[in-house]
Coordinates of C-alpha atoms and ligand atoms in Angstrom, one line a residue:
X1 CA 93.7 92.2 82.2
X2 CA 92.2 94.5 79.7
X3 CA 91.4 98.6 80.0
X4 CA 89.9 98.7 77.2
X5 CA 86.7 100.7 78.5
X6 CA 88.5 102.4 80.9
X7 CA 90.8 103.3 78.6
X8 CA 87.4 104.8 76.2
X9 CA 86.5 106.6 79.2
X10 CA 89.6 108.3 80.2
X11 CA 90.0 109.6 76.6
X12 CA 86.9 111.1 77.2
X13 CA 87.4 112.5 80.3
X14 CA 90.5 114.3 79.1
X15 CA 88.4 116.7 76.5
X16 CA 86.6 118.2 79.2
X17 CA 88.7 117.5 82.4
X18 CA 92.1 118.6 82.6
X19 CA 94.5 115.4 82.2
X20 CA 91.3 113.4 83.1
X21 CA 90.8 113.7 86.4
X22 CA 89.8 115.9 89.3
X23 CA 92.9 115.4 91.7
X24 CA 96.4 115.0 89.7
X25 CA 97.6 111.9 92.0
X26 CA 95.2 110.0 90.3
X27 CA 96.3 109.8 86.5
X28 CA 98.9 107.3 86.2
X29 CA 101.7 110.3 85.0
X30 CA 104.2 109.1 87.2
X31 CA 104.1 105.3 86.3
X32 CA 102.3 105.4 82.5
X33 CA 99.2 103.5 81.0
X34 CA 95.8 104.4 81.7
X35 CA 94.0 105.2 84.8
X36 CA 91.4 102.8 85.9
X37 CA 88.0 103.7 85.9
X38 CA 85.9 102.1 89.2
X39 CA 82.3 100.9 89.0
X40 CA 82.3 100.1 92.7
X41 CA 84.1 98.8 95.7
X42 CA 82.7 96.0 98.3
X43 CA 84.7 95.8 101.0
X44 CA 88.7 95.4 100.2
X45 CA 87.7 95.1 96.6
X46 CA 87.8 97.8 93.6
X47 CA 85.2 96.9 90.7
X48 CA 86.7 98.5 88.0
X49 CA 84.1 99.3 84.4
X50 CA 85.9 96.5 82.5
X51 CA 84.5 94.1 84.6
X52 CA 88.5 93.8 86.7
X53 CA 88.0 92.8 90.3
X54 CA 91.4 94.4 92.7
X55 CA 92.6 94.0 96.2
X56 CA 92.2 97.8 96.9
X57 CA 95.4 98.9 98.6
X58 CA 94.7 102.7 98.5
X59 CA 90.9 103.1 100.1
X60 CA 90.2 106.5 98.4
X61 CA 93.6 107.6 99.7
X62 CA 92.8 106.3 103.3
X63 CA 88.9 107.0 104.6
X64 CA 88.3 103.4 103.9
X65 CA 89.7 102.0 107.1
X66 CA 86.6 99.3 107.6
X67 CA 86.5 98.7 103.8
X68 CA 84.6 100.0 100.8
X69 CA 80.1 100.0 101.4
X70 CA 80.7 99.8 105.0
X71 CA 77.2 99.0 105.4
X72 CA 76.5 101.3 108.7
X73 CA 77.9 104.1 106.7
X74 CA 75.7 103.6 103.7
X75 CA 72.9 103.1 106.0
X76 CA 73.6 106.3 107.8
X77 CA 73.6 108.1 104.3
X78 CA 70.4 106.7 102.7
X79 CA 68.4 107.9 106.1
X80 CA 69.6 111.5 106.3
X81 CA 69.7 112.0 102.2
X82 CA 65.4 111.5 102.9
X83 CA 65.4 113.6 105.0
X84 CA 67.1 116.3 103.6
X85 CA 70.2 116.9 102.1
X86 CA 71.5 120.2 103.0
X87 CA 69.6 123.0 105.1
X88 CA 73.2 125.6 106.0
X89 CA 71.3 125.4 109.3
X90 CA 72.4 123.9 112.6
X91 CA 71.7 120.3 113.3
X92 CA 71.6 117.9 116.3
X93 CA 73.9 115.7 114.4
X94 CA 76.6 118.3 114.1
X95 CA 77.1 118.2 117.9
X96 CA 76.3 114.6 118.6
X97 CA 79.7 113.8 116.3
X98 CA 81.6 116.7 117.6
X99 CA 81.4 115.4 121.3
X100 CA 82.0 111.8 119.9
X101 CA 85.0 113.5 118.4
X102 CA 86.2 115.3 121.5
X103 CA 85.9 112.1 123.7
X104 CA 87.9 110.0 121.2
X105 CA 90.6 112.7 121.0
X106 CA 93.0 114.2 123.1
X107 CA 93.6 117.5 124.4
X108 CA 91.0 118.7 122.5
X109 CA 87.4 121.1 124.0
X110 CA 86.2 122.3 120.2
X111 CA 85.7 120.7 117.0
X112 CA 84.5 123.0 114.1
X113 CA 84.0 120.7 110.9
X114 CA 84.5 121.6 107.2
X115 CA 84.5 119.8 104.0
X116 CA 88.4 118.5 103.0
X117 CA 92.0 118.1 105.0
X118 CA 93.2 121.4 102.7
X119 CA 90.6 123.4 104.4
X120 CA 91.1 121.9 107.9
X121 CA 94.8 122.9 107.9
X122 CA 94.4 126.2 105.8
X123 CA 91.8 127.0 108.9
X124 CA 94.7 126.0 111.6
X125 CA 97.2 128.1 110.2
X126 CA 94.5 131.2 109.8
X127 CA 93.6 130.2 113.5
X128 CA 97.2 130.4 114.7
X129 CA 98.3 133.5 113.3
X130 CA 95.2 135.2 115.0
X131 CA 96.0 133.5 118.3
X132 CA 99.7 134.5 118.4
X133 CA 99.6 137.5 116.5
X134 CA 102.7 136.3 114.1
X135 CA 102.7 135.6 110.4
X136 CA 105.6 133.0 109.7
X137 CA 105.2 129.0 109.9
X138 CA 107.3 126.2 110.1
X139 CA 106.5 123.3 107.2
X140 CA 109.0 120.4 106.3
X141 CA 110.0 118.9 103.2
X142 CA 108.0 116.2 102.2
X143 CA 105.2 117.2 103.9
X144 CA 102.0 117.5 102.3
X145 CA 98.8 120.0 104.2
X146 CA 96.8 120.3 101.4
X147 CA 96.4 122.4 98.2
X148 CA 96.1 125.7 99.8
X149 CA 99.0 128.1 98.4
X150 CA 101.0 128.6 101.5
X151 CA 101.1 124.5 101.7
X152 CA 102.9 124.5 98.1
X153 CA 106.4 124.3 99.2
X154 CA 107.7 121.4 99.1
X155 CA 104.7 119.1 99.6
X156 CA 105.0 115.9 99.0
X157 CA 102.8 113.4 97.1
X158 CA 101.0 114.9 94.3
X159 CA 103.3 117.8 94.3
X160 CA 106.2 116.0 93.9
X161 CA 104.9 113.2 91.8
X162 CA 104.4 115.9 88.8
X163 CA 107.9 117.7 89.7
X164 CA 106.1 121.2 90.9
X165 CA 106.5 121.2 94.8
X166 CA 106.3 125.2 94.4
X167 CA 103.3 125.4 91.4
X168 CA 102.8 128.5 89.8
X169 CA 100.6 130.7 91.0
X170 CA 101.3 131.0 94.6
X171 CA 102.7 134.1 94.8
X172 CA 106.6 134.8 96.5
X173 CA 104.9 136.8 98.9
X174 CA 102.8 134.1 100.1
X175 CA 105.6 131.9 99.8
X176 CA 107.9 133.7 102.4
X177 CA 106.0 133.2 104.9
X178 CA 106.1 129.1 105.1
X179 CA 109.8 128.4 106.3
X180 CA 111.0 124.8 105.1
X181 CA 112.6 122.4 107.9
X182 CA 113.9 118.7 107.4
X183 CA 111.7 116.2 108.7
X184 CA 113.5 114.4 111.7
X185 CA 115.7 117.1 112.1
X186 CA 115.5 118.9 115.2
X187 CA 118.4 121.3 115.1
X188 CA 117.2 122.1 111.4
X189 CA 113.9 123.5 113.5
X190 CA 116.0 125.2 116.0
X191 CA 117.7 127.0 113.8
X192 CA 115.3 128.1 111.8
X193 CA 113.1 129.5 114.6
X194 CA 116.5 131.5 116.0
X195 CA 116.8 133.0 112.7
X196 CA 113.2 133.9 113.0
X197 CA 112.5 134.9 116.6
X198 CA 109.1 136.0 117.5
X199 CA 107.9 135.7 114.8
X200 CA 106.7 132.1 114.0
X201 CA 102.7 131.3 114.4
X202 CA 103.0 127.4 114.3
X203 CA 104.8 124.3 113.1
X204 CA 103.0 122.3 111.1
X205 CA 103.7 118.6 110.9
X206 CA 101.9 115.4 110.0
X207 CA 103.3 113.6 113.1
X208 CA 103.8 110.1 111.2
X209 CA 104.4 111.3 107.6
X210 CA 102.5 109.8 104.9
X211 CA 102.9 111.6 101.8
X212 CA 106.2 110.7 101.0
X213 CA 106.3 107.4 102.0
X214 CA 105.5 106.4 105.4
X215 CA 108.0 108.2 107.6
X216 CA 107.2 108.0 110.9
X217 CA 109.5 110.4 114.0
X218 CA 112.6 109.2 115.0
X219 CA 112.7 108.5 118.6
X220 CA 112.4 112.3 120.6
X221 CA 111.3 114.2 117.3
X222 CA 107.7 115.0 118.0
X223 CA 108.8 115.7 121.8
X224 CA 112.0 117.8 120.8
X225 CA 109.4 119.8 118.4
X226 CA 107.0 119.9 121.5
X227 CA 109.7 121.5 123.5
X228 CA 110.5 124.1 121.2
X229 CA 107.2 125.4 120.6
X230 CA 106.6 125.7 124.4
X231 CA 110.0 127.6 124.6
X232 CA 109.1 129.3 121.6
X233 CA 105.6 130.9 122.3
X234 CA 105.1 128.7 118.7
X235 CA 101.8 126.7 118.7
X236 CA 102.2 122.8 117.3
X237 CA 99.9 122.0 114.8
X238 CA 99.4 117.8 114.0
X239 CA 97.9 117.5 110.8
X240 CA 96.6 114.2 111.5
X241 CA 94.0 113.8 107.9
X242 CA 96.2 110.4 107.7
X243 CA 96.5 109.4 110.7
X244 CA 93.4 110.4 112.9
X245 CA 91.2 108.0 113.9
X246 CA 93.4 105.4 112.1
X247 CA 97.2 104.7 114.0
X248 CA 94.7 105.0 117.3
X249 CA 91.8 105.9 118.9
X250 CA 93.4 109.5 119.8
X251 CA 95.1 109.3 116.8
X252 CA 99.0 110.1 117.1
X253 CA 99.4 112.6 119.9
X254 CA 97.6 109.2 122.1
X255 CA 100.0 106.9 120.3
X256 CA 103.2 108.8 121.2
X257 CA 101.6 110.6 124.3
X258 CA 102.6 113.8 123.1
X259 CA 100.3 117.2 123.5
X260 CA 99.8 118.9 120.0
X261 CA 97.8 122.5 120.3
X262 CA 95.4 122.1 116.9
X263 CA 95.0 118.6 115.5
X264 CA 93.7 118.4 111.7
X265 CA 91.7 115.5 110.3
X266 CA 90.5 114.7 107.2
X267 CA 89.8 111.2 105.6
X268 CA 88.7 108.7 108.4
X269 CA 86.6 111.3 109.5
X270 CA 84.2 111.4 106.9
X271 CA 83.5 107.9 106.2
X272 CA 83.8 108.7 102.7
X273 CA 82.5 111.9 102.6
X274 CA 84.0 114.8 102.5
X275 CA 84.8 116.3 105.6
X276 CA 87.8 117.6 107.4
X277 CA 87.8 119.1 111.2
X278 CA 90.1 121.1 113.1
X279 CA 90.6 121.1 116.9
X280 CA 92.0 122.6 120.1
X281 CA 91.6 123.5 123.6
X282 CA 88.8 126.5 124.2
X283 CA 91.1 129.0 125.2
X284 CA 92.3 128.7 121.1
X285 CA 89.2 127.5 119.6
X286 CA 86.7 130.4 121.1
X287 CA 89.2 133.1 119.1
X288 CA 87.0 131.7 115.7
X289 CA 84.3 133.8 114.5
X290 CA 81.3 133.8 115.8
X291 CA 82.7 134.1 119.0
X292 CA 86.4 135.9 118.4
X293 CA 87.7 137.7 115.2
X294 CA 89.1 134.6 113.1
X295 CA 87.0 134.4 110.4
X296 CA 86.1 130.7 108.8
X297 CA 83.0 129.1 107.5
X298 CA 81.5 126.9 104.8
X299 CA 77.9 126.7 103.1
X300 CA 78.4 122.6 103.5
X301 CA 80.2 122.8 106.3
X302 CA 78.2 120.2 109.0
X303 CA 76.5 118.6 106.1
X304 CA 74.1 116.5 107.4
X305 CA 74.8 113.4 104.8
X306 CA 79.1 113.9 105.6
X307 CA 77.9 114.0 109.5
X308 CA 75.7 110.6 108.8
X309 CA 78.6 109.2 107.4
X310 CA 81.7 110.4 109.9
X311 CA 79.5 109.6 112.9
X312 CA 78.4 106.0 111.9
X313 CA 82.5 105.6 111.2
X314 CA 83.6 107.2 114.8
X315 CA 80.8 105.0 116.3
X316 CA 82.0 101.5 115.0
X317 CA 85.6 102.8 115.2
X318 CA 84.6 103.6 118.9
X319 CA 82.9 100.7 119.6
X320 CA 85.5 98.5 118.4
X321 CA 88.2 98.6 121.0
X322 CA 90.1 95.8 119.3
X323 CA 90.1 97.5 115.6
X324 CA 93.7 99.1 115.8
X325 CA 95.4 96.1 117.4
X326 CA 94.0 93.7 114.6
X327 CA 94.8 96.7 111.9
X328 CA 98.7 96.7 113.0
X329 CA 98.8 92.9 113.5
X330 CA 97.2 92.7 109.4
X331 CA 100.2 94.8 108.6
X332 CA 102.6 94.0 110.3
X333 CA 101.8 90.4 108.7
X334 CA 102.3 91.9 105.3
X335 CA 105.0 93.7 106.4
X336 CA 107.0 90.5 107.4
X337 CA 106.0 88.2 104.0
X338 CA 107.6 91.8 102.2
X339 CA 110.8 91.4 104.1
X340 CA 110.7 87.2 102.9
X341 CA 110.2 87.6 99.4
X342 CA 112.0 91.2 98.7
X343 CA 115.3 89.6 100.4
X344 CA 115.0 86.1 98.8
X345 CA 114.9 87.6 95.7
X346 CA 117.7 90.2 96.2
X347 CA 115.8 93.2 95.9
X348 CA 117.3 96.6 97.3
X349 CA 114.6 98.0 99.5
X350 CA 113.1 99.7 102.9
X351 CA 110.1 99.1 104.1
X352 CA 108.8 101.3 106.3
X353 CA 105.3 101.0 108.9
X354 CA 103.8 102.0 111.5
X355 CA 100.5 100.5 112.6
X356 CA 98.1 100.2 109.4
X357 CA 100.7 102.5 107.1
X358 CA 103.2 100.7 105.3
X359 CA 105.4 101.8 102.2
X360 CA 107.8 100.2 100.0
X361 CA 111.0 102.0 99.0
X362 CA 112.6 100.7 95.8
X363 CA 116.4 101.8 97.6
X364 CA 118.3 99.7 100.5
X365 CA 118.7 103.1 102.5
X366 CA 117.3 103.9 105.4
X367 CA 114.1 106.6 104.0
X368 CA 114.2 109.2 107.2
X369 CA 113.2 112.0 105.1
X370 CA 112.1 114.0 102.1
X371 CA 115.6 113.7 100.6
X372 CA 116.1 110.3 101.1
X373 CA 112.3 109.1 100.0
X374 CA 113.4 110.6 96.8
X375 CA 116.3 108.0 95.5
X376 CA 113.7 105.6 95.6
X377 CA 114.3 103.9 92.2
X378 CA 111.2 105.1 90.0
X379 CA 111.5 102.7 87.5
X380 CA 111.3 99.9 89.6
X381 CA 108.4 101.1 91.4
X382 CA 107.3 101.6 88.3
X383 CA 107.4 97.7 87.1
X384 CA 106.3 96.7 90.5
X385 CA 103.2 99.2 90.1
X386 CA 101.7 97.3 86.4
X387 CA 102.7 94.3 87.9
X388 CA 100.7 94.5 91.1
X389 CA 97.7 95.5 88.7
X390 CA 98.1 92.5 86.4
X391 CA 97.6 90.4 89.9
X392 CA 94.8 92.5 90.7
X393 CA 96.2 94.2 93.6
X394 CA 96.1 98.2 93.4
X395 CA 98.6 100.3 94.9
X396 CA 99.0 104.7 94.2
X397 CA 100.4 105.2 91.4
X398 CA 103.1 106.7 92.8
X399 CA 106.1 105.9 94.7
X400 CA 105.6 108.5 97.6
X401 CA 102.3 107.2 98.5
X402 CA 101.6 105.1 102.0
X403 CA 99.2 102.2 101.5
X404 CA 96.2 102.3 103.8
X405 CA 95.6 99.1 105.1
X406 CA 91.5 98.2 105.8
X407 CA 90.0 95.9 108.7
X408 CA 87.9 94.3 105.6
X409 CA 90.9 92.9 104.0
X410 CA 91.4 88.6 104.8
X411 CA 94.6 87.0 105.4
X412 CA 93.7 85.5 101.7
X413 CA 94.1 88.5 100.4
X414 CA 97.5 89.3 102.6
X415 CA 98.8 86.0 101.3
X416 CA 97.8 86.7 98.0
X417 CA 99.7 90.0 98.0
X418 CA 102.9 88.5 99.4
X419 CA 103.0 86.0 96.7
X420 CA 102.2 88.5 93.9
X421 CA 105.0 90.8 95.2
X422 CA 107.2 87.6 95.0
X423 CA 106.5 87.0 91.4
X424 CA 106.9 90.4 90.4
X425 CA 110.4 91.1 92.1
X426 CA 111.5 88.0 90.2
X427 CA 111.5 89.4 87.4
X428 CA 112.9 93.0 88.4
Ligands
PLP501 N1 96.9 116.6 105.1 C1 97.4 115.4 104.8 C2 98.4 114.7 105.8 C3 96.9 114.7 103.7 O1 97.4 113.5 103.4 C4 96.0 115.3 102.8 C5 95.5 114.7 101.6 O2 96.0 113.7 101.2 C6 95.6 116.6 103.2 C7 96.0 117.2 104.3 C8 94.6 117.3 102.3 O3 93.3 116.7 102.4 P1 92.2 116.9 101.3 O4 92.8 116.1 100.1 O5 91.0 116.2 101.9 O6 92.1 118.3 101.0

């Protein structure tokens, strides 16, 4: 395949964007070459401005979940964009997809919207300390919330993609605050809230991992976490901007059955847009200003096109009982020609999944946490990444990335995949 004007584009980029691009996961740093530059996306297809055509394996990092132009979302978008496009005034729309929202979700009275996951999850943790009254939170390694300071320790993802999980510029004061915990590691979490008693806010958590790999809980995790923050006076935040609205209707605390107190989305949400939300029961929610003394807000927050957009998603997502199911059966078919091919051709691997998120480690251990998601072998993931493009299939650049798997992909284009990840470990 040839980059050639993607390649002209990115050099021009890079004079007046740093490295080229506006979110660093993007440039190819961790695997080399050039970052491709899209035209458009159909469906499961990228369109890319050399004219390359690619089974799209990322959907702008996971909104995508009914494929690229979903056409009730464009729709929804064209119609509100005449009408207006931004008035920082209420709107009907606002509170037609909150209560859409509320009914999908559970445990949940209050929605407040705002325009990315970072601010969702910067807003829960603002939101918690008021409530409680205490400064500290709980974060784990691996985890990523966002590119608000006190999220930079540690994140996963980006962050640790370009080697700075603590970047300059958030400040050590900032930084004590956020208390690191292992991921799946329940007496790490005890143990840290008895050597901080009374004085931990929250535990933040993205309930099935994504951003360094897909991890999801071991068995009692999320319910051992539960426990301890109801001992602990400690409210449980699930940042679910992966996983809401796409492992299940309710997202993961319906999955698991567990009770979170503030749920973060992001991502599925916003059809595309840009929108995050955060969410709780009243009692929490009503301590936001206007009505208690946690201050938030946004200028575009409730935009009218990013409600168009998230509410014509929620409503075929809610209309569509079956959507999930057919999702995890999609992946789980992947999943399985993986497995065939990796193992005939004597590849040391993990795959990991849960319903449409699936990740391939380039290591035969079990990948449980941060620590072990990093001796995946980089420069295999690296071969298998440029080899995947040649076949037209893209993946994240990155080896700590979770593919998002869409309803608009065929089981052509699954079958395709499978037998391009055969030829490529052939030649590992
Ligand atoms: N939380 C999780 C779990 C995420 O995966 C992300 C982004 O990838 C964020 C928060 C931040 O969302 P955004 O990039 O919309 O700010």
């Amino acid at each position: 395949m040839l980059y050639q004007r993607s390649s002209q584009l990115f050099a021009e980029a890079e004079k007046v964007i740093p490295g080229g691009v506006n979110s660093p996961v993007r440039a190819f740093k961790a695997v080399g070459g050039t970052p491709i530059f899209v035209k458009s996306a159909k469906g499961a297809y990228l369109y890319d401005e050399d004219g390359n055509k690619f089974i799209d394996y990322i959907n702008s990092w996971g909104p995508m979940i009914l494929g690229h132009a979903f056409q009730p979302v464009v729709d929804a978008v064209i119609e509100k964009a005449k009408l207006g496009t931004s008035f920082g005034m209420p709107t009907e729309l606002e509170t037609q997809i909150a209560a859409l929202a509320v009914s999908m979700v559970p445990n949940i009275d209050k929605i407040r919207f705002v325009n990315s996951g970072t601010e969702a999850c910067m807003s829960a943790i603002r939101l918690a300390r008021g409530f409680t009254k205490k400064d500290k939170f709980i974060k784990f390694a691996g985890c990523y919330h966002g590119h608000s300071d006190s999220f930079l320790i540690q994140a996963g993802s980006g962050a640790v993609t370009f080697g700075t999980p603590n970047s300059p510029g958030v400040t050590a004061g900032t930084a004590k605050d956020t208390l690191l915990a292992k991921y799946n590691d329940l007496d790490n979490v005890a143990a840290l809230i008895e050597a901080n008693k009374n004085e931990i806010a929250a535990i933040i958590i993205e309930p099935v991992a994504g951003n360094m790999g897909c991890i999801p809980p071991k068995k009692g995790f999320l319910e051992g976490l539960r426990q301890l923050c109801t001992d602990n006076d400690i409210l449980l935040i699930f940042d679910e901007v992966m996983t809401g609205f796409r492992l299940a209707r309710g997202g993961v605390q319906e999955l698991f059955n567990i009770k979170a107190d503030i749920v973060c989305f992001g991502k599925v949400i916003g059809g595309g847009l840009p929108v995050g939300a955060f969410a709780s029961r009243n009692e929490i929610m009503n301590h936001l200003a206007p009505l208690g003394p946690v201050y938030q807000g946004g200028t575009l927050s409730g935009n009218p096109l990013a409600m168009a957009a998230g509410l014509a998603m929620l409503l075929a997502l809610d209309n569509d009982r079956a959507i999930f199911k057919r999702l995890e059966e999609k992946t789980a078919y992947l999943e399985s020609g993986f497995n065939k091919v990796l193992k005939e051709n004597k590849v040391d691997y993990t795959i990991n999944r849960i319903g449409s998120m699936i990740s391939i480690h380039f290591d035969a251990n079990p990948v449980v946490d941060f620590q072990s998601a990093a001796k995946g072998d980089n420069e295999t993931f690296k071969k298998f990444f440029h080899g995947m493009l040649q076949e037209g299939i893209y993946i994240a650049p990155s080896s700590y990335e979770t593919w998002f798997i869409t309803d608009a992909l065929t089981y052509e284009d699954l079958d395709y995949t499978i037998q391009a990840v055969d030829t490529i470990s052939k030649k590992f």
